[in-house]
mmCIF file of C-alpha atoms and ligand atoms in Angstrom:
data_model
loop_
_atom_site.group_PDB
_atom_site.id
_atom_site.type_symbol
_atom_site.label_atom_id
_atom_site.label_comp_id
_atom_site.label_asym_id
_atom_site.label_seq_id
_atom_site.Cartn_x
_atom_site.Cartn_y
_atom_site.Cartn_z
ATOM 1 C CA MET L 1 10.020 -10.701 -26.773
ATOM 2 C CA ILE L 2 9.562 -7.197 -26.404
ATOM 3 C CA GLU L 3 12.342 -4.070 -27.099
ATOM 4 C CA THR L 4 12.151 -0.975 -27.285
ATOM 5 C CA ARG L 5 15.379 1.421 -28.042
ATOM 6 C CA ASP L 6 15.158 5.132 -27.330
ATOM 7 C CA LEU L 7 11.431 5.137 -28.221
ATOM 8 C CA SER L 8 9.926 8.388 -27.946
ATOM 9 C CA LYS L 9 7.258 10.537 -28.427
ATOM 10 C CA ARG L 10 6.075 13.819 -28.695
ATOM 11 C CA TYR L 11 2.798 15.568 -28.855
ATOM 12 C CA GLY L 12 3.636 19.108 -30.283
ATOM 13 C CA ASP L 13 5.952 20.456 -28.290
ATOM 14 C CA LEU L 14 5.390 17.978 -25.387
ATOM 15 C CA VAL L 15 8.194 15.130 -24.981
ATOM 16 C CA ALA L 16 5.451 12.505 -23.670
ATOM 17 C CA VAL L 17 8.121 9.376 -23.875
ATOM 18 C CA ASP L 18 11.621 10.295 -23.891
ATOM 19 C CA GLY L 19 13.664 7.826 -24.937
ATOM 20 C CA ILE L 20 13.012 4.863 -23.569
ATOM 21 C CA ARG L 21 14.725 1.390 -23.630
ATOM 22 C CA PHE L 22 13.979 -1.624 -22.174
ATOM 23 C CA SER L 23 13.475 -5.473 -23.042
ATOM 24 C CA VAL L 24 11.027 -8.134 -21.621
ATOM 25 C CA GLN L 25 11.508 -11.900 -22.052
ATOM 26 C CA PRO L 26 9.290 -14.517 -21.830
ATOM 27 C CA GLY L 27 7.616 -15.266 -18.409
ATOM 28 C CA GLN L 28 8.230 -11.686 -17.531
ATOM 29 C CA VAL L 29 5.213 -9.435 -15.975
ATOM 30 C CA LEU L 30 6.431 -5.902 -16.046
ATOM 31 C CA GLY L 31 4.852 -3.759 -13.807
ATOM 32 C CA PHE L 32 5.019 -0.148 -15.880
ATOM 33 C CA LEU L 33 4.297 2.432 -12.672
ATOM 34 C CA GLY L 34 4.437 6.268 -12.914
ATOM 35 C CA PRO L 35 2.332 9.108 -11.868
ATOM 36 C CA ASN L 36 -0.101 10.417 -14.033
ATOM 37 C CA GLY L 37 0.952 11.758 -17.594
ATOM 38 C CA ALA L 38 4.187 9.707 -17.174
ATOM 39 C CA GLY L 39 3.680 8.371 -20.502
ATOM 40 C CA LYS L 40 3.247 4.993 -19.665
ATOM 41 C CA SER L 41 -0.645 4.794 -21.776
ATOM 42 C CA THR L 42 1.484 6.629 -24.725
ATOM 43 C CA THR L 43 4.377 3.605 -24.416
ATOM 44 C CA MET L 44 1.855 1.154 -24.619
ATOM 45 C CA LYS L 45 -0.155 2.553 -27.459
ATOM 46 C CA MET L 46 3.112 2.616 -29.511
ATOM 47 C CA LEU L 47 4.192 -1.190 -28.563
ATOM 48 C CA ALA L 48 0.381 -2.445 -29.514
ATOM 49 C CA GLY L 49 0.605 -0.409 -32.971
ATOM 50 C CA PHE L 50 -1.918 2.199 -32.107
ATOM 51 C CA LEU L 51 0.933 5.296 -32.155
ATOM 52 C CA THR L 52 3.817 5.814 -34.227
ATOM 53 C CA PRO L 53 6.635 6.614 -32.556
ATOM 54 C CA SER L 54 8.456 9.895 -32.951
ATOM 55 C CA ALA L 55 11.919 8.629 -32.803
ATOM 56 C CA GLY L 56 13.109 5.395 -32.058
ATOM 57 C CA SER L 57 11.946 1.905 -32.401
ATOM 58 C CA ALA L 58 10.298 -0.680 -30.599
ATOM 59 C CA SER L 59 9.465 -4.313 -31.883
ATOM 60 C CA ILE L 60 7.749 -7.216 -30.376
ATOM 61 C CA CYS L 61 9.453 -10.959 -31.531
ATOM 62 C CA GLY L 62 11.635 -9.418 -33.749
ATOM 63 C CA TYR L 63 8.933 -7.712 -35.651
ATOM 64 C CA ASP L 64 9.205 -3.856 -35.645
ATOM 65 C CA VAL L 65 5.985 -2.485 -34.801
ATOM 66 C CA VAL L 66 5.788 0.190 -37.815
ATOM 67 C CA GLU L 67 7.944 -1.886 -40.345
ATOM 68 C CA SER L 68 6.168 -4.991 -39.622
ATOM 69 C CA ALA L 69 3.111 -3.653 -37.998
ATOM 70 C CA LEU L 70 0.748 -6.456 -38.724
ATOM 71 C CA ALA L 71 3.069 -9.465 -38.018
ATOM 72 C CA ALA L 72 3.497 -7.702 -34.623
ATOM 73 C CA LYS L 73 -0.212 -6.930 -33.774
ATOM 74 C CA ARG L 74 -0.984 -10.355 -34.590
ATOM 75 C CA LEU L 75 1.256 -11.306 -31.967
ATOM 76 C CA VAL L 76 -0.030 -8.712 -29.239
ATOM 77 C CA GLY L 77 -3.269 -8.650 -27.308
ATOM 78 C CA TYR L 78 -4.076 -4.879 -26.376
ATOM 79 C CA LEU L 79 -6.111 -3.939 -23.444
ATOM 80 C CA PRO L 80 -6.465 0.046 -23.778
ATOM 81 C CA GLU L 81 -7.135 2.152 -20.731
ATOM 82 C CA GLY L 82 -10.789 3.055 -20.479
ATOM 83 C CA ALA L 83 -14.042 0.909 -22.258
ATOM 84 C CA PRO L 84 -13.897 -0.848 -24.917
ATOM 85 C CA SER L 85 -15.385 1.457 -27.967
ATOM 86 C CA TYR L 86 -18.709 0.112 -30.202
ATOM 87 C CA GLY L 87 -21.141 0.782 -26.863
ATOM 88 C CA GLU L 88 -24.037 -0.121 -29.105
ATOM 89 C CA MET L 89 -22.642 -3.721 -30.046
ATOM 90 C CA SER L 90 -23.818 -6.593 -27.348
ATOM 91 C CA VAL L 91 -20.886 -8.177 -26.117
ATOM 92 C CA ARG L 92 -21.429 -11.372 -28.042
ATOM 93 C CA GLY L 93 -21.355 -9.124 -30.880
ATOM 94 C CA PHE L 94 -18.489 -7.565 -30.373
ATOM 95 C CA LEU L 95 -16.359 -10.565 -29.290
ATOM 96 C CA GLU L 96 -17.352 -12.182 -32.155
ATOM 97 C CA PHE L 97 -16.534 -9.121 -34.511
ATOM 98 C CA VAL L 98 -12.857 -9.348 -32.732
ATOM 99 C CA ALA L 99 -12.851 -12.795 -33.324
ATOM 100 C CA ASP L 100 -13.349 -12.191 -37.157
ATOM 101 C CA VAL L 101 -10.684 -9.401 -37.191
ATOM 102 C CA ARG L 102 -8.047 -11.700 -35.730
ATOM 103 C CA GLY L 103 -9.323 -14.025 -38.291
ATOM 104 C CA LEU L 104 -10.558 -17.015 -36.242
ATOM 105 C CA SER L 105 -12.436 -19.401 -37.692
ATOM 106 C CA GLY L 106 -13.920 -22.851 -37.144
ATOM 107 C CA ASP L 107 -13.233 -24.853 -34.576
ATOM 108 C CA ALA L 108 -10.385 -22.240 -32.704
ATOM 109 C CA ARG L 109 -12.702 -19.561 -33.092
ATOM 110 C CA ARG L 110 -15.383 -21.448 -30.896
ATOM 111 C CA ARG L 111 -13.088 -22.551 -28.617
ATOM 112 C CA GLN L 112 -11.402 -19.257 -27.922
ATOM 113 C CA LEU L 113 -14.467 -17.466 -27.568
ATOM 114 C CA ASP L 114 -15.662 -20.220 -24.923
ATOM 115 C CA ASP L 115 -12.130 -19.732 -23.241
ATOM 116 C CA ALA L 116 -12.167 -15.937 -23.002
ATOM 117 C CA ILE L 117 -15.716 -15.728 -22.423
ATOM 118 C CA GLY L 118 -15.324 -18.339 -19.002
ATOM 119 C CA ARG L 119 -12.689 -16.957 -18.036
ATOM 120 C CA LEU L 120 -13.805 -12.983 -17.565
ATOM 121 C CA SER L 121 -17.080 -14.369 -16.625
ATOM 122 C CA LEU L 122 -19.443 -12.826 -19.277
ATOM 123 C CA GLN L 123 -21.515 -15.793 -19.679
ATOM 124 C CA GLY L 124 -24.673 -13.249 -17.570
ATOM 125 C CA VAL L 125 -24.217 -10.850 -19.973
ATOM 126 C CA MET L 126 -23.727 -11.280 -23.262
ATOM 127 C CA HIS L 127 -26.867 -10.198 -24.986
ATOM 128 C CA GLN L 128 -26.512 -6.947 -22.671
ATOM 129 C CA SER L 129 -24.859 -4.404 -24.873
ATOM 130 C CA ILE L 130 -21.541 -2.662 -23.905
ATOM 131 C CA ASP L 131 -22.724 0.569 -23.148
ATOM 132 C CA THR L 132 -25.335 -0.750 -20.447
ATOM 133 C CA LEU L 133 -22.675 -2.692 -18.715
ATOM 134 C CA SER L 134 -20.852 -1.525 -15.193
ATOM 135 C CA LYS L 135 -17.608 -0.334 -15.286
ATOM 136 C CA GLY L 136 -16.463 -3.778 -13.838
ATOM 137 C CA PHE L 137 -17.945 -5.914 -16.451
ATOM 138 C CA LYS L 138 -16.680 -3.230 -19.342
ATOM 139 C CA ARG L 139 -13.412 -3.647 -18.305
ATOM 140 C CA ARG L 140 -13.820 -7.562 -18.302
ATOM 141 C CA VAL L 141 -15.179 -7.191 -21.952
ATOM 142 C CA GLY L 142 -11.935 -5.517 -22.721
ATOM 143 C CA LEU L 143 -9.581 -8.011 -21.038
ATOM 144 C CA ALA L 144 -11.818 -10.701 -22.701
ATOM 145 C CA GLN L 145 -11.050 -8.796 -26.531
ATOM 146 C CA ALA L 146 -7.547 -8.697 -25.598
ATOM 147 C CA ILE L 147 -6.943 -12.644 -24.654
ATOM 148 C CA LEU L 148 -8.835 -13.702 -27.460
ATOM 149 C CA HIS L 149 -6.576 -15.236 -29.844
ATOM 150 C CA ASP L 150 -4.459 -16.264 -27.372
ATOM 151 C CA PRO L 151 -1.526 -13.731 -27.988
ATOM 152 C CA LYS L 152 2.397 -14.286 -26.939
ATOM 153 C CA VAL L 153 2.323 -10.640 -25.858
ATOM 154 C CA LEU L 154 -0.271 -8.907 -23.899
ATOM 155 C CA ILE L 155 -0.271 -5.353 -22.697
ATOM 156 C CA LEU L 156 -2.493 -4.394 -20.192
ATOM 157 C CA ASP L 157 -3.381 -0.520 -19.563
ATOM 158 C CA GLU L 158 -4.420 -0.440 -15.915
ATOM 159 C CA PRO L 159 -6.301 -4.139 -15.924
ATOM 160 C CA THR L 160 -7.915 -3.451 -12.721
ATOM 161 C CA ASP L 161 -9.243 -0.266 -13.223
ATOM 162 C CA GLY L 162 -12.636 0.517 -11.978
ATOM 163 C CA LEU L 163 -12.827 -3.415 -10.660
ATOM 164 C CA ASP L 164 -14.383 -4.458 -6.920
ATOM 165 C CA PRO L 165 -12.050 -5.855 -4.607
ATOM 166 C CA ASN L 166 -12.638 -9.428 -5.828
ATOM 167 C CA GLN L 167 -12.930 -8.650 -9.372
ATOM 168 C CA LYS L 168 -9.422 -7.305 -8.619
ATOM 169 C CA HIS L 169 -8.573 -10.340 -7.378
ATOM 170 C CA GLU L 170 -10.121 -12.498 -10.101
ATOM 171 C CA VAL L 171 -7.828 -10.667 -12.798
ATOM 172 C CA ARG L 172 -4.693 -10.620 -11.016
ATOM 173 C CA ALA L 173 -5.185 -14.470 -10.839
ATOM 174 C CA LEU L 174 -5.829 -14.207 -14.474
ATOM 175 C CA ILE L 175 -2.820 -12.329 -15.470
ATOM 176 C CA GLN L 176 -0.398 -14.566 -12.940
ATOM 177 C CA ALA L 177 -2.316 -17.935 -14.371
ATOM 178 C CA MET L 178 -1.261 -16.590 -18.271
ATOM 179 C CA ALA L 179 2.044 -15.453 -17.376
ATOM 180 C CA LYS L 180 3.292 -18.840 -17.504
ATOM 181 C CA ASP L 181 3.481 -18.922 -21.254
ATOM 182 C CA LYS L 182 3.329 -15.223 -22.317
ATOM 183 C CA THR L 183 5.047 -11.755 -21.838
ATOM 184 C CA ILE L 184 2.854 -9.641 -20.084
ATOM 185 C CA ILE L 185 3.047 -5.788 -19.499
ATOM 186 C CA VAL L 186 0.927 -4.123 -17.266
ATOM 187 C CA SER L 187 0.644 -0.620 -16.262
ATOM 188 C CA THR L 188 -1.085 0.371 -12.662
ATOM 189 C CA HIS L 189 -0.796 3.081 -10.152
ATOM 190 C CA ILE L 190 -1.957 0.484 -7.662
ATOM 191 C CA LEU L 191 1.257 -0.596 -6.007
ATOM 192 C CA GLU L 192 0.102 -3.815 -3.930
ATOM 193 C CA GLU L 193 -0.809 -4.662 -7.418
ATOM 194 C CA VAL L 194 2.681 -4.554 -8.173
ATOM 195 C CA HIS L 195 3.240 -7.177 -5.602
ATOM 196 C CA ALA L 196 0.160 -9.459 -6.423
ATOM 197 C CA VAL L 197 1.230 -10.022 -10.294
ATOM 198 C CA CYS L 198 4.764 -8.738 -11.334
ATOM 199 C CA ASN L 199 7.887 -9.787 -11.222
ATOM 200 C CA ARG L 200 9.723 -6.930 -12.715
ATOM 201 C CA ALA L 201 9.008 -3.019 -11.724
ATOM 202 C CA ILE L 202 9.821 -0.049 -14.404
ATOM 203 C CA ILE L 203 9.125 3.524 -12.835
ATOM 204 C CA ILE L 204 8.754 6.034 -15.102
ATOM 205 C CA ALA L 205 8.187 9.685 -14.708
ATOM 206 C CA ARG L 206 8.156 12.755 -17.784
ATOM 207 C CA GLY L 207 8.716 9.714 -20.161
ATOM 208 C CA LYS L 208 12.000 8.916 -18.662
ATOM 209 C CA VAL L 209 12.361 5.444 -17.088
ATOM 210 C CA LEU L 210 13.898 5.811 -13.802
ATOM 211 C CA ALA L 211 14.003 2.430 -12.213
ATOM 212 C CA ASP L 212 13.918 -0.909 -13.350
ATOM 213 C CA ASP L 213 14.437 -3.739 -10.914
ATOM 214 C CA THR L 214 12.298 -6.641 -9.020
ATOM 215 C CA PRO L 215 9.815 -5.597 -6.649
ATOM 216 C CA SER L 216 11.521 -6.817 -3.679
ATOM 217 C CA ALA L 217 14.764 -4.871 -5.201
ATOM 218 C CA LEU L 218 13.138 -1.483 -5.172
ATOM 219 C CA GLU L 219 11.587 -1.966 -1.726
ATOM 220 C CA ALA L 220 15.250 -2.547 -0.742
ATOM 221 C CA ARG L 221 16.101 0.920 -1.405
ATOM 222 C CA SER L 222 13.215 2.273 1.241
ATOM 223 C CA ARG L 223 14.582 3.417 4.196
ATOM 224 C CA PHE L 224 12.018 1.167 5.984
ATOM 225 C CA HIS L 225 13.739 -1.925 4.612
ATOM 226 C CA GLN L 226 15.001 -4.155 7.610
ATOM 227 C CA ALA L 227 13.419 -1.696 9.878
ATOM 228 C CA VAL L 228 11.985 -3.090 13.105
ATOM 229 C CA SER L 229 8.683 -1.858 13.759
ATOM 230 C CA LEU L 230 6.573 -2.553 17.083
ATOM 231 C CA THR L 231 3.772 -1.506 19.394
ATOM 232 C CA ALA L 232 4.306 -1.424 23.400
ATOM 233 C CA GLU L 233 3.122 0.408 26.400
ATOM 234 C CA ASN L 234 4.947 3.638 27.267
ATOM 235 C CA ALA L 235 6.303 4.288 23.587
ATOM 236 C CA ALA L 236 8.984 6.926 24.716
ATOM 237 C CA ALA L 237 10.560 4.957 27.162
ATOM 238 C CA VAL L 238 10.792 2.165 24.704
ATOM 239 C CA ARG L 239 12.463 4.253 21.930
ATOM 240 C CA ASP L 240 15.206 5.103 24.999
ATOM 241 C CA VAL L 241 16.439 1.445 25.178
ATOM 242 C CA LEU L 242 16.198 0.740 21.278
ATOM 243 C CA VAL L 243 18.097 4.130 20.550
ATOM 244 C CA ARG L 244 21.068 2.612 22.696
ATOM 245 C CA ILE L 245 21.680 -0.581 20.484
ATOM 246 C CA GLY L 246 24.674 0.143 18.484
ATOM 247 C CA ASP L 247 23.441 -1.002 14.980
ATOM 248 C CA VAL L 248 19.940 1.423 15.255
ATOM 249 C CA ALA L 249 20.379 4.749 13.521
ATOM 250 C CA ALA L 250 17.324 6.099 14.692
ATOM 251 C CA VAL L 251 13.971 5.466 16.198
ATOM 252 C CA GLU L 252 10.565 7.108 15.098
ATOM 253 C CA ILE L 253 7.487 7.326 16.675
ATOM 254 C CA ASP L 254 4.130 7.816 14.610
ATOM 255 C CA ALA L 255 1.999 10.178 16.154
ATOM 256 C CA GLN L 256 -0.730 9.108 15.432
ATOM 257 C CA ASP L 257 -0.619 5.380 16.618
ATOM 258 C CA GLN L 258 2.415 5.552 18.880
ATOM 259 C CA ARG L 259 3.809 2.519 16.679
ATOM 260 C CA LEU L 260 7.423 2.584 16.992
ATOM 261 C CA THR L 261 10.180 1.809 14.090
ATOM 262 C CA ALA L 262 13.670 1.652 14.423
ATOM 263 C CA PHE L 263 15.938 1.856 11.478
ATOM 264 C CA PRO L 264 19.028 -0.034 10.828
ATOM 265 C CA ARG L 265 22.334 1.821 10.347
ATOM 266 C CA LYS L 266 23.149 0.975 6.227
ATOM 267 C CA GLY L 267 23.377 -2.544 5.817
ATOM 268 C CA LYS L 268 22.978 -4.031 9.261
ATOM 269 C CA ALA L 269 20.262 -6.385 10.708
ATOM 270 C CA ILE L 270 18.672 -5.159 13.873
ATOM 271 C CA PHE L 271 15.912 -7.459 14.436
ATOM 272 C CA ALA L 272 18.039 -10.127 16.954
ATOM 273 C CA SER L 273 19.382 -7.235 19.195
ATOM 274 C CA VAL L 274 15.806 -5.466 19.139
ATOM 275 C CA VAL L 275 14.403 -8.229 20.670
ATOM 276 C CA GLU L 276 17.433 -8.910 22.808
ATOM 277 C CA ALA L 277 17.021 -5.449 24.320
ATOM 278 C CA LEU L 278 13.265 -5.890 24.473
ATOM 279 C CA ARG L 279 13.784 -9.391 26.565
ATOM 280 C CA ALA L 280 16.506 -7.819 29.006
ATOM 281 C CA ASN L 281 14.461 -4.789 30.199
ATOM 282 C CA ALA L 282 11.221 -6.777 30.282
ATOM 283 C CA ILE L 283 9.155 -5.063 27.788
ATOM 284 C CA GLN L 284 6.280 -6.496 26.639
ATOM 285 C CA VAL L 285 5.573 -5.982 23.138
ATOM 286 C CA ARG L 286 1.911 -5.960 21.451
ATOM 287 C CA GLU L 287 3.253 -6.782 18.201
ATOM 288 C CA ILE L 288 6.599 -6.798 16.449
ATOM 289 C CA ALA L 289 7.515 -7.025 12.601
ATOM 290 C CA LEU L 290 10.351 -7.038 10.608
ATOM 291 C CA GLU L 291 9.717 -4.649 7.529
ATOM 292 C CA GLN L 292 10.427 -5.294 3.596
ATOM 293 C CA GLY L 293 10.615 -2.297 2.641
ATOM 294 C CA ARG L 294 7.700 0.029 1.211
ATOM 295 C CA LEU L 295 7.139 0.572 -2.311
ATOM 296 C CA ASP L 296 5.013 3.413 -2.264
ATOM 297 C CA GLU L 297 7.745 5.162 -0.422
ATOM 298 C CA VAL L 298 10.468 4.631 -2.875
ATOM 299 C CA PHE L 299 7.937 5.171 -5.311
ATOM 300 C CA ARG L 300 7.732 8.813 -3.844
ATOM 301 C CA GLN L 301 10.952 9.356 -3.947
ATOM 302 C CA ILE L 302 11.812 8.336 -7.282
ATOM 303 C CA THR L 303 9.250 10.118 -8.926
ATOM 304 C CA THR L 304 9.095 13.405 -6.754
ATOM 305 C CA SER L 305 12.942 14.092 -6.962
ATOM 306 C CA ALA L 306 12.755 13.619 -10.867
ATOM 307 C CA GLN L 307 10.331 16.462 -10.258
ATOM 308 C CA GLU L 308 12.239 18.480 -8.755
ATOM 309 C CA ALA L 309 15.064 17.884 -11.110
ATOM 310 C CA ALA L 310 13.172 19.170 -13.797
HETATM 311 P P1 ADP A 401 0.233 8.182 -18.300
HETATM 312 O O1 ADP A 401 -0.345 6.922 -19.078
HETATM 313 O O2 ADP A 401 1.238 7.544 -17.715
HETATM 314 O O3 ADP A 401 -0.489 8.947 -17.519
HETATM 315 P P2 ADP A 401 0.035 9.335 -20.866
HETATM 316 O O4 ADP A 401 1.061 8.403 -21.852
HETATM 317 O O5 ADP A 401 -1.476 9.127 -21.011
HETATM 318 O O6 ADP A 401 0.446 9.345 -19.331
HETATM 319 O O7 ADP A 401 0.389 10.967 -21.328
HETATM 320 C C1 ADP A 401 1.759 11.225 -20.987
HETATM 321 C C2 ADP A 401 1.624 12.973 -21.510
HETATM 322 O O8 ADP A 401 1.429 13.069 -22.802
HETATM 323 C C3 ADP A 401 0.504 13.765 -20.832
HETATM 324 O O9 ADP A 401 1.199 14.947 -20.220
HETATM 325 C C4 ADP A 401 -0.144 13.893 -21.672
HETATM 326 O O10 ADP A 401 -0.977 14.955 -21.065
HETATM 327 C C5 ADP A 401 0.110 13.969 -23.011
HETATM 328 N N1 ADP A 401 -0.631 13.494 -24.088
HETATM 329 C C6 ADP A 401 -1.489 12.513 -24.012
HETATM 330 N N2 ADP A 401 -2.146 12.119 -25.341
HETATM 331 C C7 ADP A 401 -2.230 13.090 -25.863
HETATM 332 C C8 ADP A 401 -2.565 13.438 -27.154
HETATM 333 N N3 ADP A 401 -3.230 12.555 -27.775
HETATM 334 N N4 ADP A 401 -1.960 14.931 -27.462
HETATM 335 C C9 ADP A 401 -1.604 15.794 -26.415
HETATM 336 N N5 ADP A 401 -1.004 15.170 -25.343
HETATM 337 C C10 ADP A 401 -1.167 14.212 -25.139
#
């Protein structure tokens, strides 16, 4: 559905996107992760046909975004970062304008407008000018505009930026619902969002792809993967018990909340032996958890080592 081949973009001397290559299949919700300035927005703009690549190419459903720009654009809904332009227009005026640009007419036009307005709960602000809307509503108008023509491919640049927790939840639910019959790329710097909506994640930094995997496989790269964390009275004494377990590589105590974390030797599972050791030593735990791994730690590790290497 989406394919890039050595896609690159230069701004003068700056290489913002540096030979990115990936493809996205139907049903995938791809999370685009990276620090500020990594090249996420630039890549998305090229996919949406808003910027011309300096080198390499990209295609949407087989249509090259430069050579068959119109055909490619027809298949894409794009939510740019920030607020929609045309701030002086009313929400209704803007969405009707977009419907015209998208060539919608008759019943389909009415149906699609009603659908987008309903999905983004815009009924109460249809007559308000975009400039006077809250940040959250501006974002929702942008999303309505992106899904209006029911595109096969959605490219969403920070779709939940500026939304309150309830609105974030609604937008994530909307993305999940649309994922059934669309291919979606979502850029975000909110790692919990990757869990909530994505079944694949690409981490980019300095314009290069550094990791491309499922969110759980990325988490598995974390040193916290399969670690056991717990809280109990007298953390230091509990640590002395846990370090004696054969497959435990290290035990750390968090200085702030005295939480203990036991790290397994590579590839080992330690939960059962930790529980057994606690029982044998009559140690009462307040809570205990098996860690899946921490995406924020993996993200930091991958992106900072890229920075150091540069
Ligand atoms: P991200 O979306 O990951 O934050 P961007 O794609 O916006 O990153 O930017 C990538 C790099 O390109 C940054 O260093 C940014 O300053 C630079 N950049 C983006 N747009 C322009 C532009 N129009 N002119 C010059 N440099 C730009």
